[in-house]
JSON list of C-alpha atoms in Angstrom, two decimals:
[
{"chain": "A", "resi": 1, "resn": "GLY", "atom": "CA", "xyz": [7.31, 5.23, 19.15]},
{"chain": "A", "resi": 2, "resn": "ALA", "atom": "CA", "xyz": [5.06, 2.60, 17.64]},
{"chain": "A", "resi": 3, "resn": "GLY", "atom": "CA", "xyz": [4.07, 2.36, 14.01]},
{"chain": "A", "resi": 4, "resn": "VAL", "atom": "CA", "xyz": [0.90, 3.50, 12.30]},
{"chain": "A", "resi": 5, "resn": "SER", "atom": "CA", "xyz": [-2.21, 2.38, 14.14]},
{"chain": "A", "resi": 6, "resn": "GLN", "atom": "CA", "xyz": [-5.77, 2.11, 12.87]},
{"chain": "A", "resi": 7, "resn": "SER", "atom": "CA", "xyz": [-9.09, 1.56, 14.57]},
{"chain": "A", "resi": 8, "resn": "PRO", "atom": "CA", "xyz": [-11.32, -0.28, 14.53]},
{"chain": "A", "resi": 9, "resn": "ARG", "atom": "CA", "xyz": [-9.56, -3.28, 13.02]},
{"chain": "A", "resi": 10, "resn": "TYR", "atom": "CA", "xyz": [-12.88, -4.72, 11.87]},
{"chain": "A", "resi": 11, "resn": "LYS", "atom": "CA", "xyz": [-16.17, -3.00, 11.18]},
{"chain": "A", "resi": 12, "resn": "VAL", "atom": "CA", "xyz": [-19.46, -4.49, 10.06]},
{"chain": "A", "resi": 13, "resn": "ALA", "atom": "CA", "xyz": [-22.03, -1.99, 8.87]},
{"chain": "A", "resi": 14, "resn": "LYS", "atom": "CA", "xyz": [-25.50, -2.39, 7.51]},
{"chain": "A", "resi": 15, "resn": "ARG", "atom": "CA", "xyz": [-26.06, -0.83, 4.12]},
{"chain": "A", "resi": 16, "resn": "GLY", "atom": "CA", "xyz": [-26.94, 2.81, 4.53]},
{"chain": "A", "resi": 17, "resn": "GLN", "atom": "CA", "xyz": [-25.09, 3.33, 7.81]},
{"chain": "A", "resi": 18, "resn": "ASP", "atom": "CA", "xyz": [-22.31, 5.87, 8.23]},
{"chain": "A", "resi": 19, "resn": "VAL", "atom": "CA", "xyz": [-18.87, 4.72, 9.40]},
{"chain": "A", "resi": 20, "resn": "ALA", "atom": "CA", "xyz": [-15.74, 6.49, 10.64]},
{"chain": "A", "resi": 21, "resn": "LEU", "atom": "CA", "xyz": [-12.29, 4.95, 10.41]},
{"chain": "A", "resi": 22, "resn": "ARG", "atom": "CA", "xyz": [-9.38, 6.35, 12.41]},
{"chain": "A", "resi": 23, "resn": "CYS", "atom": "CA", "xyz": [-5.67, 6.50, 11.63]},
{"chain": "A", "resi": 24, "resn": "ASP", "atom": "CA", "xyz": [-2.88, 7.45, 14.03]},
{"chain": "A", "resi": 25, "resn": "PRO", "atom": "CA", "xyz": [0.29, 8.09, 12.00]},
{"chain": "A", "resi": 26, "resn": "ILE", "atom": "CA", "xyz": [3.84, 7.79, 13.24]},
{"chain": "A", "resi": 27, "resn": "SER", "atom": "CA", "xyz": [4.60, 10.81, 15.42]},
{"chain": "A", "resi": 28, "resn": "GLY", "atom": "CA", "xyz": [6.18, 13.63, 13.43]},
{"chain": "A", "resi": 29, "resn": "HIS", "atom": "CA", "xyz": [5.25, 12.27, 10.02]},
{"chain": "A", "resi": 30, "resn": "VAL", "atom": "CA", "xyz": [4.09, 15.09, 7.82]},
{"chain": "A", "resi": 31, "resn": "SER", "atom": "CA", "xyz": [2.34, 13.09, 5.13]},
{"chain": "A", "resi": 32, "resn": "LEU", "atom": "CA", "xyz": [-0.64, 10.78, 5.51]},
{"chain": "A", "resi": 33, "resn": "PHE", "atom": "CA", "xyz": [-2.28, 8.61, 2.87]},
{"chain": "A", "resi": 34, "resn": "TRP", "atom": "CA", "xyz": [-5.46, 6.53, 2.68]},
{"chain": "A", "resi": 35, "resn": "TYR", "atom": "CA", "xyz": [-5.75, 3.51, 0.37]},
{"chain": "A", "resi": 36, "resn": "GLN", "atom": "CA", "xyz": [-8.54, 1.06, -0.35]},
{"chain": "A", "resi": 37, "resn": "GLN", "atom": "CA", "xyz": [-7.73, -2.61, -0.96]},
{"chain": "A", "resi": 38, "resn": "ALA", "atom": "CA", "xyz": [-10.36, -4.90, -2.45]},
{"chain": "A", "resi": 39, "resn": "LEU", "atom": "CA", "xyz": [-9.99, -8.64, -1.99]},
{"chain": "A", "resi": 40, "resn": "GLY", "atom": "CA", "xyz": [-7.20, -10.06, -4.13]},
{"chain": "A", "resi": 41, "resn": "GLN", "atom": "CA", "xyz": [-6.14, -6.64, -5.42]},
{"chain": "A", "resi": 42, "resn": "GLY", "atom": "CA", "xyz": [-3.38, -4.19, -4.67]},
{"chain": "A", "resi": 43, "resn": "PRO", "atom": "CA", "xyz": [-4.20, -1.08, -2.64]},
{"chain": "A", "resi": 44, "resn": "GLU", "atom": "CA", "xyz": [-5.62, 1.90, -4.53]},
{"chain": "A", "resi": 45, "resn": "PHE", "atom": "CA", "xyz": [-4.98, 5.50, -3.57]},
{"chain": "A", "resi": 46, "resn": "LEU", "atom": "CA", "xyz": [-7.83, 7.46, -2.04]},
{"chain": "A", "resi": 47, "resn": "THR", "atom": "CA", "xyz": [-6.45, 10.70, -0.61]},
{"chain": "A", "resi": 48, "resn": "TYR", "atom": "CA", "xyz": [-3.33, 12.46, 0.69]},
{"chain": "A", "resi": 49, "resn": "PHE", "atom": "CA", "xyz": [-2.64, 15.00, 3.44]},
{"chain": "A", "resi": 50, "resn": "GLN", "atom": "CA", "xyz": [0.39, 17.12, 4.09]},
{"chain": "A", "resi": 51, "resn": "ASN", "atom": "CA", "xyz": [-0.03, 18.24, 7.68]},
{"chain": "A", "resi": 52, "resn": "GLU", "atom": "CA", "xyz": [-3.67, 19.33, 7.89]},
{"chain": "A", "resi": 53, "resn": "ALA", "atom": "CA", "xyz": [-4.01, 20.19, 4.21]},
{"chain": "A", "resi": 54, "resn": "GLN", "atom": "CA", "xyz": [-5.72, 17.70, 1.94]},
{"chain": "A", "resi": 55, "resn": "LEU", "atom": "CA", "xyz": [-3.63, 18.05, -1.21]},
{"chain": "A", "resi": 56, "resn": "ASP", "atom": "CA", "xyz": [-5.11, 15.27, -3.30]},
{"chain": "A", "resi": 57, "resn": "LYS", "atom": "CA", "xyz": [-8.50, 13.60, -3.03]},
{"chain": "A", "resi": 58, "resn": "SER", "atom": "CA", "xyz": [-8.68, 12.38, -6.59]},
{"chain": "A", "resi": 59, "resn": "GLY", "atom": "CA", "xyz": [-9.01, 8.73, -5.56]},
{"chain": "A", "resi": 60, "resn": "LEU", "atom": "CA", "xyz": [-12.13, 9.11, -3.43]},
{"chain": "A", "resi": 61, "resn": "PRO", "atom": "CA", "xyz": [-14.73, 7.03, -5.30]},
{"chain": "A", "resi": 62, "resn": "SER", "atom": "CA", "xyz": [-17.75, 9.22, -4.56]},
{"chain": "A", "resi": 63, "resn": "ASP", "atom": "CA", "xyz": [-18.93, 12.19, -2.53]},
{"chain": "A", "resi": 64, "resn": "ARG", "atom": "CA", "xyz": [-19.99, 9.72, 0.16]},
{"chain": "A", "resi": 65, "resn": "PHE", "atom": "CA", "xyz": [-16.31, 9.50, 1.12]},
{"chain": "A", "resi": 66, "resn": "PHE", "atom": "CA", "xyz": [-14.79, 12.26, 3.22]},
{"chain": "A", "resi": 67, "resn": "ALA", "atom": "CA", "xyz": [-11.44, 12.49, 4.99]},
{"chain": "A", "resi": 68, "resn": "GLU", "atom": "CA", "xyz": [-10.02, 14.98, 7.43]},
{"chain": "A", "resi": 69, "resn": "ARG", "atom": "CA", "xyz": [-6.88, 15.63, 9.46]},
{"chain": "A", "resi": 70, "resn": "PRO", "atom": "CA", "xyz": [-7.77, 18.77, 11.38]},
{"chain": "A", "resi": 71, "resn": "GLU", "atom": "CA", "xyz": [-4.65, 19.10, 13.55]},
{"chain": "A", "resi": 72, "resn": "GLY", "atom": "CA", "xyz": [-2.16, 17.52, 11.19]},
{"chain": "A", "resi": 73, "resn": "SER", "atom": "CA", "xyz": [-1.90, 14.30, 13.15]},
{"chain": "A", "resi": 74, "resn": "VAL", "atom": "CA", "xyz": [-4.82, 11.86, 13.53]},
{"chain": "A", "resi": 75, "resn": "SER", "atom": "CA", "xyz": [-6.96, 11.37, 10.45]},
{"chain": "A", "resi": 76, "resn": "THR", "atom": "CA", "xyz": [-10.49, 10.11, 10.02]},
{"chain": "A", "resi": 77, "resn": "LEU", "atom": "CA", "xyz": [-12.00, 8.60, 6.88]},
{"chain": "A", "resi": 78, "resn": "LYS", "atom": "CA", "xyz": [-15.76, 8.82, 6.89]},
{"chain": "A", "resi": 79, "resn": "ILE", "atom": "CA", "xyz": [-18.07, 6.93, 4.58]},
{"chain": "A", "resi": 80, "resn": "GLN", "atom": "CA", "xyz": [-21.70, 7.99, 4.48]},
{"chain": "A", "resi": 81, "resn": "ARG", "atom": "CA", "xyz": [-24.60, 5.76, 3.48]},
{"chain": "A", "resi": 82, "resn": "THR", "atom": "CA", "xyz": [-22.37, 2.72, 3.03]},
{"chain": "A", "resi": 83, "resn": "GLN", "atom": "CA", "xyz": [-22.93, 0.44, 0.04]},
{"chain": "A", "resi": 84, "resn": "GLN", "atom": "CA", "xyz": [-21.88, -3.19, -0.45]},
{"chain": "A", "resi": 85, "resn": "GLU", "atom": "CA", "xyz": [-19.21, -2.13, -2.93]},
{"chain": "A", "resi": 86, "resn": "ASP", "atom": "CA", "xyz": [-17.52, -0.19, -0.10]},
{"chain": "A", "resi": 87, "resn": "SER", "atom": "CA", "xyz": [-16.53, -3.50, 1.51]},
{"chain": "A", "resi": 88, "resn": "ALA", "atom": "CA", "xyz": [-12.74, -3.56, 1.49]},
{"chain": "A", "resi": 89, "resn": "VAL", "atom": "CA", "xyz": [-9.69, -3.09, 3.68]},
{"chain": "A", "resi": 90, "resn": "TYR", "atom": "CA", "xyz": [-8.88, 0.57, 4.26]},
{"chain": "A", "resi": 91, "resn": "LEU", "atom": "CA", "xyz": [-5.17, 1.18, 4.78]},
{"chain": "A", "resi": 92, "resn": "CYS", "atom": "CA", "xyz": [-3.52, 4.26, 6.18]},
{"chain": "A", "resi": 93, "resn": "ALA", "atom": "CA", "xyz": [0.13, 5.13, 5.60]},
{"chain": "A", "resi": 94, "resn": "SER", "atom": "CA", "xyz": [2.40, 7.91, 6.77]},
{"chain": "A", "resi": 95, "resn": "SER", "atom": "CA", "xyz": [5.77, 9.21, 5.72]},
{"chain": "A", "resi": 96, "resn": "ARG", "atom": "CA", "xyz": [8.23, 11.67, 7.19]},
{"chain": "A", "resi": 97, "resn": "THR", "atom": "CA", "xyz": [8.07, 13.76, 4.07]},
{"chain": "A", "resi": 98, "resn": "GLY", "atom": "CA", "xyz": [5.88, 13.64, 1.02]},
{"chain": "A", "resi": 99, "resn": "ASP", "atom": "CA", "xyz": [8.46, 11.84, -1.07]},
{"chain": "A", "resi": 100, "resn": "GLY", "atom": "CA", "xyz": [9.74, 9.32, 1.40]},
{"chain": "A", "resi": 101, "resn": "GLU", "atom": "CA", "xyz": [9.15, 5.74, 2.35]},
{"chain": "A", "resi": 102, "resn": "GLN", "atom": "CA", "xyz": [5.55, 5.06, 3.34]},
{"chain": "A", "resi": 103, "resn": "TYR", "atom": "CA", "xyz": [4.76, 3.05, 6.46]},
{"chain": "A", "resi": 104, "resn": "PHE", "atom": "CA", "xyz": [1.44, 1.28, 6.59]},
{"chain": "A", "resi": 105, "resn": "GLY", "atom": "CA", "xyz": [-0.96, 0.51, 9.40]},
{"chain": "A", "resi": 106, "resn": "PRO", "atom": "CA", "xyz": [-2.70, -2.87, 9.81]},
{"chain": "A", "resi": 107, "resn": "GLY", "atom": "CA", "xyz": [-5.84, -1.66, 8.06]},
{"chain": "A", "resi": 108, "resn": "THR", "atom": "CA", "xyz": [-9.54, -1.64, 8.88]},
{"chain": "A", "resi": 109, "resn": "ARG", "atom": "CA", "xyz": [-11.59, -4.39, 7.26]},
{"chain": "A", "resi": 110, "resn": "LEU", "atom": "CA", "xyz": [-15.02, -2.98, 6.45]},
{"chain": "A", "resi": 111, "resn": "THR", "atom": "CA", "xyz": [-17.85, -5.35, 5.62]},
{"chain": "A", "resi": 112, "resn": "VAL", "atom": "CA", "xyz": [-21.15, -3.86, 4.47]},
{"chain": "A", "resi": 113, "resn": "THR", "atom": "CA", "xyz": [-24.09, -6.26, 4.75]},
{"chain": "B", "resi": 1, "resn": "LYS", "atom": "CA", "xyz": [-2.18, 6.61, -16.36]},
{"chain": "B", "resi": 2, "resn": "GLN", "atom": "CA", "xyz": [0.45, 4.54, -14.59]},
{"chain": "B", "resi": 3, "resn": "GLU", "atom": "CA", "xyz": [-0.22, 0.79, -14.61]},
{"chain": "B", "resi": 4, "resn": "VAL", "atom": "CA", "xyz": [1.78, -1.74, -12.62]},
{"chain": "B", "resi": 5, "resn": "THR", "atom": "CA", "xyz": [1.87, -5.45, -13.45]},
{"chain": "B", "resi": 6, "resn": "GLN", "atom": "CA", "xyz": [3.36, -8.26, -11.40]},
{"chain": "B", "resi": 7, "resn": "ILE", "atom": "CA", "xyz": [4.27, -11.66, -12.74]},
{"chain": "B", "resi": 8, "resn": "PRO", "atom": "CA", "xyz": [3.75, -14.39, -11.71]},
{"chain": "B", "resi": 9, "resn": "ALA", "atom": "CA", "xyz": [0.49, -13.97, -9.78]},
{"chain": "B", "resi": 10, "resn": "ALA", "atom": "CA", "xyz": [1.37, -16.96, -7.62]},
{"chain": "B", "resi": 11, "resn": "LEU", "atom": "CA", "xyz": [4.49, -19.00, -7.04]},
{"chain": "B", "resi": 12, "resn": "SER", "atom": "CA", "xyz": [5.27, -22.11, -4.99]},
{"chain": "B", "resi": 13, "resn": "VAL", "atom": "CA", "xyz": [8.88, -23.14, -4.38]},
{"chain": "B", "resi": 14, "resn": "PRO", "atom": "CA", "xyz": [10.65, -25.60, -2.07]},
{"chain": "B", "resi": 15, "resn": "GLU", "atom": "CA", "xyz": [12.65, -24.20, 0.83]},
{"chain": "B", "resi": 16, "resn": "GLY", "atom": "CA", "xyz": [16.17, -23.14, -0.06]},
{"chain": "B", "resi": 17, "resn": "GLU", "atom": "CA", "xyz": [15.49, -22.07, -3.64]},
{"chain": "B", "resi": 18, "resn": "ASN", "atom": "CA", "xyz": [16.45, -18.67, -4.95]},
{"chain": "B", "resi": 19, "resn": "LEU", "atom": "CA", "xyz": [13.61, -16.88, -6.71]},
{"chain": "B", "resi": 20, "resn": "VAL", "atom": "CA", "xyz": [12.78, -13.75, -8.69]},
{"chain": "B", "resi": 21, "resn": "LEU", "atom": "CA", "xyz": [9.59, -11.73, -8.63]},
{"chain": "B", "resi": 22, "resn": "ASN", "atom": "CA", "xyz": [8.89, -9.35, -11.49]},
{"chain": "B", "resi": 23, "resn": "CYS", "atom": "CA", "xyz": [7.25, -5.95, -11.62]},
{"chain": "B", "resi": 24, "resn": "SER", "atom": "CA", "xyz": [6.68, -3.78, -14.70]},
{"chain": "B", "resi": 25, "resn": "PHE", "atom": "CA", "xyz": [5.25, -0.29, -15.02]},
{"chain": "B", "resi": 26, "resn": "THR", "atom": "CA", "xyz": [4.05, 1.66, -18.03]},
{"chain": "B", "resi": 27, "resn": "ASP", "atom": "CA", "xyz": [5.28, 5.18, -17.24]},
{"chain": "B", "resi": 28, "resn": "SER", "atom": "CA", "xyz": [9.02, 5.37, -16.66]},
{"chain": "B", "resi": 29, "resn": "ALA", "atom": "CA", "xyz": [8.80, 8.84, -15.09]},
{"chain": "B", "resi": 30, "resn": "ILE", "atom": "CA", "xyz": [8.83, 7.54, -11.55]},
{"chain": "B", "resi": 31, "resn": "TYR", "atom": "CA", "xyz": [10.24, 9.07, -8.38]},
{"chain": "B", "resi": 32, "resn": "ASN", "atom": "CA", "xyz": [10.86, 5.81, -6.55]},
{"chain": "B", "resi": 33, "resn": "LEU", "atom": "CA", "xyz": [9.72, 2.19, -6.36]},
{"chain": "B", "resi": 34, "resn": "GLN", "atom": "CA", "xyz": [8.91, 0.31, -3.20]},
{"chain": "B", "resi": 35, "resn": "TRP", "atom": "CA", "xyz": [8.55, -3.42, -2.52]},
{"chain": "B", "resi": 36, "resn": "PHE", "atom": "CA", "xyz": [6.19, -4.52, 0.24]},
{"chain": "B", "resi": 37, "resn": "ARG", "atom": "CA", "xyz": [5.26, -7.76, 1.92]},
{"chain": "B", "resi": 38, "resn": "GLN", "atom": "CA", "xyz": [1.69, -8.46, 3.05]},
{"chain": "B", "resi": 39, "resn": "ASP", "atom": "CA", "xyz": [0.77, -11.36, 5.31]},
{"chain": "B", "resi": 40, "resn": "PRO", "atom": "CA", "xyz": [-2.86, -12.60, 5.29]},
{"chain": "B", "resi": 41, "resn": "GLY", "atom": "CA", "xyz": [-5.13, -10.20, 7.14]},
{"chain": "B", "resi": 42, "resn": "LYS", "atom": "CA", "xyz": [-2.28, -7.81, 7.86]},
{"chain": "B", "resi": 43, "resn": "GLY", "atom": "CA", "xyz": [-1.05, -4.47, 6.62]},
{"chain": "B", "resi": 44, "resn": "LEU", "atom": "CA", "xyz": [1.96, -3.86, 4.39]},
{"chain": "B", "resi": 45, "resn": "THR", "atom": "CA", "xyz": [5.54, -4.12, 5.55]},
{"chain": "B", "resi": 46, "resn": "SER", "atom": "CA", "xyz": [8.06, -2.12, 3.57]},
{"chain": "B", "resi": 47, "resn": "LEU", "atom": "CA", "xyz": [10.96, -4.25, 2.35]},
{"chain": "B", "resi": 48, "resn": "LEU", "atom": "CA", "xyz": [13.01, -2.04, 0.06]},
{"chain": "B", "resi": 49, "resn": "LEU", "atom": "CA", "xyz": [12.75, 1.40, -1.49]},
{"chain": "B", "resi": 50, "resn": "ILE", "atom": "CA", "xyz": [14.72, 2.26, -4.63]},
{"chain": "B", "resi": 51, "resn": "GLN", "atom": "CA", "xyz": [15.05, 5.90, -5.66]},
{"chain": "B", "resi": 52, "resn": "SER", "atom": "CA", "xyz": [14.82, 6.61, -9.38]},
{"chain": "B", "resi": 53, "resn": "SER", "atom": "CA", "xyz": [18.53, 7.42, -9.49]},
{"chain": "B", "resi": 54, "resn": "GLN", "atom": "CA", "xyz": [19.48, 4.03, -8.01]},
{"chain": "B", "resi": 55, "resn": "ARG", "atom": "CA", "xyz": [19.76, 0.70, -9.76]},
{"chain": "B", "resi": 56, "resn": "GLU", "atom": "CA", "xyz": [19.46, -1.65, -6.80]},
{"chain": "B", "resi": 57, "resn": "GLN", "atom": "CA", "xyz": [19.00, -2.00, -3.07]},
{"chain": "B", "resi": 58, "resn": "THR", "atom": "CA", "xyz": [19.86, -4.88, -0.79]},
{"chain": "B", "resi": 59, "resn": "SER", "atom": "CA", "xyz": [18.60, -5.94, 2.62]},
{"chain": "B", "resi": 60, "resn": "GLY", "atom": "CA", "xyz": [19.69, -9.30, 3.98]},
{"chain": "B", "resi": 61, "resn": "ARG", "atom": "CA", "xyz": [18.53, -12.03, 1.60]},
{"chain": "B", "resi": 62, "resn": "LEU", "atom": "CA", "xyz": [16.57, -9.54, -0.51]},
{"chain": "B", "resi": 63, "resn": "ASN", "atom": "CA", "xyz": [17.86, -7.63, -3.51]},
{"chain": "B", "resi": 64, "resn": "ALA", "atom": "CA", "xyz": [15.73, -5.33, -5.62]},
{"chain": "B", "resi": 65, "resn": "SER", "atom": "CA", "xyz": [16.81, -3.92, -8.95]},
{"chain": "B", "resi": 66, "resn": "LEU", "atom": "CA", "xyz": [15.35, -1.10, -11.00]},
{"chain": "B", "resi": 67, "resn": "ASP", "atom": "CA", "xyz": [15.61, -0.47, -14.74]},
{"chain": "B", "resi": 68, "resn": "LYS", "atom": "CA", "xyz": [13.63, 2.72, -15.11]},
{"chain": "B", "resi": 69, "resn": "SER", "atom": "CA", "xyz": [14.07, 3.09, -18.85]},
{"chain": "B", "resi": 70, "resn": "SER", "atom": "CA", "xyz": [12.51, -0.30, -19.54]},
{"chain": "B", "resi": 71, "resn": "GLY", "atom": "CA", "xyz": [9.92, 0.04, -16.80]},
{"chain": "B", "resi": 72, "resn": "ARG", "atom": "CA", "xyz": [11.00, -3.01, -14.81]},
{"chain": "B", "resi": 73, "resn": "SER", "atom": "CA", "xyz": [11.98, -4.03, -11.33]},
{"chain": "B", "resi": 74, "resn": "THR", "atom": "CA", "xyz": [12.84, -7.41, -9.89]},
{"chain": "B", "resi": 75, "resn": "LEU", "atom": "CA", "xyz": [12.90, -8.66, -6.32]},
{"chain": "B", "resi": 76, "resn": "TYR", "atom": "CA", "xyz": [15.40, -11.44, -5.76]},
{"chain": "B", "resi": 77, "resn": "ILE", "atom": "CA", "xyz": [15.00, -13.62, -2.67]},
{"chain": "B", "resi": 78, "resn": "ALA", "atom": "CA", "xyz": [17.94, -15.84, -1.83]},
{"chain": "B", "resi": 79, "resn": "ALA", "atom": "CA", "xyz": [17.70, -19.15, 0.04]},
{"chain": "B", "resi": 80, "resn": "SER", "atom": "CA", "xyz": [13.96, -18.94, 0.54]},
{"chain": "B", "resi": 81, "resn": "GLN", "atom": "CA", "xyz": [12.40, -19.99, 3.86]},
{"chain": "B", "resi": 82, "resn": "PRO", "atom": "CA", "xyz": [8.83, -20.95, 4.84]},
{"chain": "B", "resi": 83, "resn": "GLY", "atom": "CA", "xyz": [8.62, -17.66, 6.73]},
{"chain": "B", "resi": 84, "resn": "ASP", "atom": "CA", "xyz": [8.96, -15.84, 3.41]},
{"chain": "B", "resi": 85, "resn": "SER", "atom": "CA", "xyz": [5.49, -17.06, 2.44]},
{"chain": "B", "resi": 86, "resn": "ALA", "atom": "CA", "xyz": [3.36, -13.95, 1.86]},
{"chain": "B", "resi": 87, "resn": "THR", "atom": "CA", "xyz": [2.08, -11.70, -0.91]},
{"chain": "B", "resi": 88, "resn": "TYR", "atom": "CA", "xyz": [4.70, -9.38, -2.36]},
{"chain": "B", "resi": 89, "resn": "LEU", "atom": "CA", "xyz": [3.57, -6.07, -3.79]},
{"chain": "B", "resi": 90, "resn": "CYS", "atom": "CA", "xyz": [5.49, -3.51, -5.77]},
{"chain": "B", "resi": 91, "resn": "ALA", "atom": "CA", "xyz": [4.41, 0.10, -5.94]},
{"chain": "B", "resi": 92, "resn": "VAL", "atom": "CA", "xyz": [5.66, 3.10, -7.89]},
{"chain": "B", "resi": 93, "resn": "ASP", "atom": "CA", "xyz": [5.63, 6.72, -6.81]},
{"chain": "B", "resi": 94, "resn": "THR", "atom": "CA", "xyz": [5.28, 9.09, -9.74]},
{"chain": "B", "resi": 95, "resn": "GLY", "atom": "CA", "xyz": [5.93, 12.08, -7.53]},
{"chain": "B", "resi": 96, "resn": "THR", "atom": "CA", "xyz": [2.45, 13.48, -8.05]},
{"chain": "B", "resi": 97, "resn": "ALA", "atom": "CA", "xyz": [1.36, 13.92, -4.44]},
{"chain": "B", "resi": 98, "resn": "SER", "atom": "CA", "xyz": [3.57, 10.90, -3.82]},
{"chain": "B", "resi": 99, "resn": "LYS", "atom": "CA", "xyz": [0.64, 8.53, -4.14]},
{"chain": "B", "resi": 100, "resn": "LEU", "atom": "CA", "xyz": [1.69, 4.97, -4.77]},
{"chain": "B", "resi": 101, "resn": "THR", "atom": "CA", "xyz": [0.35, 2.91, -7.65]},
{"chain": "B", "resi": 102, "resn": "PHE", "atom": "CA", "xyz": [0.39, -0.79, -6.75]},
{"chain": "B", "resi": 103, "resn": "GLY", "atom": "CA", "xyz": [0.52, -4.00, -8.69]},
{"chain": "B", "resi": 104, "resn": "THR", "atom": "CA", "xyz": [-1.83, -6.83, -7.78]},
{"chain": "B", "resi": 105, "resn": "GLY", "atom": "CA", "xyz": [0.94, -8.77, -6.08]},
{"chain": "B", "resi": 106, "resn": "THR", "atom": "CA", "xyz": [2.67, -12.14, -6.27]},
{"chain": "B", "resi": 107, "resn": "ARG", "atom": "CA", "xyz": [1.48, -14.72, -3.75]},
{"chain": "B", "resi": 108, "resn": "LEU", "atom": "CA", "xyz": [4.53, -16.73, -2.67]},
{"chain": "B", "resi": 109, "resn": "GLN", "atom": "CA", "xyz": [4.45, -20.07, -0.87]},
{"chain": "B", "resi": 110, "resn": "VAL", "atom": "CA", "xyz": [7.68, -21.66, 0.30]},
{"chain": "B", "resi": 111, "resn": "THR", "atom": "CA", "xyz": [7.21, -25.30, 1.18]},
{"chain": "B", "resi": 112, "resn": "LEU", "atom": "CA", "xyz": [9.25, -27.53, 3.48]}
]
């Protein structure tokens, strides 16, 4: 029923901590995307799933970033050993098909201190 | 690599004015183009999606046009209202995994 939801909405992590960000897409949407938005910038692509398959992870900035969608619904973006440059808003989007309109969640604002 | 540019970066207009926001992209081989609105601290709200075969889309006071060959799109907002104040982002889908490439946005303020 509802749109894309993300949790937590805000996360403060100390440098070096691991974090996990959750995305609940719109029910029945096949495709799921993660984007990273730095302050004052447009979102930048991180990774893309079609059902449970991760088809593109070319935007992940380092091997500290890992995403999964094991049952083709909920997705988790994990960042290990967080660094200050990881501070950003992480947006999740879903679409009915891979080539359709993308619907975005409210984002998770991550601050690394 | 696809690059998307939006001009102007910021715009302030009095209520009631009609206005145009511009978006240009370097690779004309796009699948579709989407305009979004983003309010401070919020996610993105989709406004209009134009398929590559279309030239324009309309929704209420909004009209978006697409000229794929010249790599340009415009978002026209008629009779602007203070509630239109937000950042407007355009994004192109090149069809490669359908990832969107975004511009940096136009921050619009509509004053009373």
